[in-house]
Amino acid sequence: MRLDKFLKVSRLIKRRTLAKEVADQGRITVNGSKAKASSVIKENDELQIRFGQKVVTVRVDQIKENAKKEETANMYTILNEEKLDKVEPQFIDDEA
């Protein structure tokens, strides 16, 4: 499954276009490598997403084409969530 679609279906990011923008800005890594919106995601991949002053690391547990709100929590596991002290202006995100 494409990275941008996974982020939308899992509700980690609300809209697919926003997920694409975040990936294009280089704020998402998959298994330690910068990822594009079209990157293919598999189960057990580790995603690191930078939301403004927060960096969230998640592991992909399940991949579903569409999921109900109650099912999205089973799609990933949050491994780490850290807050950054200083944020470079180009990474400030008003939606996070």
Tab-separated table of C-alpha atoms in Angstrom:
chain	number	residue	atom	x	y	z
A	1	MET	CA	0.000	0.000	0.000
A	2	ARG	CA	1.184	3.536	-0.706
A	3	LEU	CA	2.455	5.533	2.264
A	4	ASP	CA	0.012	8.419	1.793
A	5	LYS	CA	-2.967	6.063	1.577
A	6	PHE	CA	-1.876	4.137	4.696
A	7	LEU	CA	-1.554	7.373	6.693
A	8	LYS	CA	-5.070	8.415	5.658
A	9	VAL	CA	-6.742	5.010	6.197
A	10	SER	CA	-5.042	4.586	9.592
A	11	ARG	CA	-6.042	8.167	10.472
A	12	LEU	CA	-2.501	9.122	11.480
A	13	ILE	CA	-2.999	12.068	9.092
A	14	LYS	CA	-6.514	13.252	8.278
A	15	ARG	CA	-6.259	13.815	4.522
A	16	ARG	CA	-4.310	12.027	1.812
A	17	THR	CA	-3.228	15.305	0.202
A	18	LEU	CA	-1.808	16.436	3.541
A	19	ALA	CA	0.008	13.097	3.932
A	20	LYS	CA	1.507	13.612	0.460
A	21	GLU	CA	2.686	17.129	1.362
A	22	VAL	CA	4.280	15.936	4.617
A	23	ALA	CA	6.106	13.126	2.789
A	24	ASP	CA	7.272	15.479	0.011
A	25	GLN	CA	8.751	17.803	2.650
A	26	GLY	CA	10.962	14.945	3.890
A	27	ARG	CA	9.249	14.678	7.277
A	28	ILE	CA	8.565	10.922	7.075
A	29	THR	CA	11.059	8.090	7.174
A	30	VAL	CA	10.351	4.406	6.570
A	31	ASN	CA	12.830	2.058	8.249
A	32	GLY	CA	15.309	4.946	8.557
A	33	SER	CA	15.135	6.136	4.924
A	34	LYS	CA	13.315	9.260	3.733
A	35	ALA	CA	10.061	8.266	2.098
A	36	LYS	CA	7.965	9.645	-0.726
A	37	ALA	CA	4.172	9.538	-0.733
A	38	SER	CA	4.332	6.708	-3.283
A	39	SER	CA	6.628	4.526	-1.136
A	40	VAL	CA	5.246	1.033	-0.606
A	41	ILE	CA	4.471	0.185	3.026
A	42	LYS	CA	4.496	-3.388	4.347
A	43	GLU	CA	3.633	-4.902	7.719
A	44	ASN	CA	6.352	-4.472	10.382
A	45	ASP	CA	7.735	-1.329	8.694
A	46	GLU	CA	8.722	1.424	11.108
A	47	LEU	CA	7.527	4.946	10.270
A	48	GLN	CA	8.884	8.102	11.852
A	49	ILE	CA	6.636	11.116	11.273
A	50	ARG	CA	7.492	14.672	12.212
A	51	PHE	CA	4.475	16.781	13.258
A	52	GLY	CA	5.654	20.304	14.071
A	53	GLN	CA	7.383	19.951	17.453
A	54	LYS	CA	6.586	16.250	17.830
A	55	VAL	CA	8.193	13.140	16.323
A	56	VAL	CA	6.078	9.984	16.402
A	57	THR	CA	7.513	6.532	15.665
A	58	VAL	CA	5.002	3.812	14.760
A	59	ARG	CA	5.192	0.201	13.590
A	60	VAL	CA	2.774	-0.960	10.882
A	61	ASP	CA	0.829	-3.951	12.232
A	62	GLN	CA	-1.899	-4.382	9.601
A	63	ILE	CA	-2.632	-3.054	6.160
A	64	LYS	CA	-6.265	-2.589	5.148
A	65	GLU	CA	-7.685	-0.848	2.093
A	66	ASN	CA	-10.357	0.798	4.240
A	67	ALA	CA	-11.059	0.654	7.948
A	68	LYS	CA	-13.677	1.851	10.374
A	69	LYS	CA	-12.617	4.282	13.052
A	70	GLU	CA	-12.623	1.545	15.705
A	71	GLU	CA	-10.325	-0.665	13.584
A	72	THR	CA	-7.625	1.944	12.948
A	73	ALA	CA	-5.964	1.441	16.341
A	74	ASN	CA	-5.111	-2.122	15.285
A	75	MET	CA	-3.297	-0.952	12.143
A	76	TYR	CA	-0.259	0.459	13.970
A	77	THR	CA	1.535	0.562	17.314
A	78	ILE	CA	3.066	3.769	18.650
A	79	LEU	CA	6.631	2.913	19.639
A	80	ASN	CA	7.881	6.351	20.646
A	81	GLU	CA	6.622	9.898	20.869
A	82	GLU	CA	9.072	12.685	21.585
A	83	LYS	CA	8.786	16.434	21.746
A	84	LEU	CA	11.441	18.583	20.095
A	85	ASP	CA	12.815	21.695	21.793
A	86	LYS	CA	13.609	23.791	18.743
A	87	VAL	CA	11.780	23.610	15.428
A	88	GLU	CA	13.090	24.933	12.154
A	89	PRO	CA	10.513	27.321	10.600
A	90	GLN	CA	10.005	25.205	7.461
A	91	PHE	CA	8.738	22.308	9.616
A	92	ILE	CA	6.029	24.203	11.480
A	93	ASP	CA	2.690	22.571	10.753
A	94	ASP	CA	-0.502	24.335	11.758
A	95	GLU	CA	-2.617	21.183	11.450
A	96	ALA	CA	-0.687	19.005	13.907
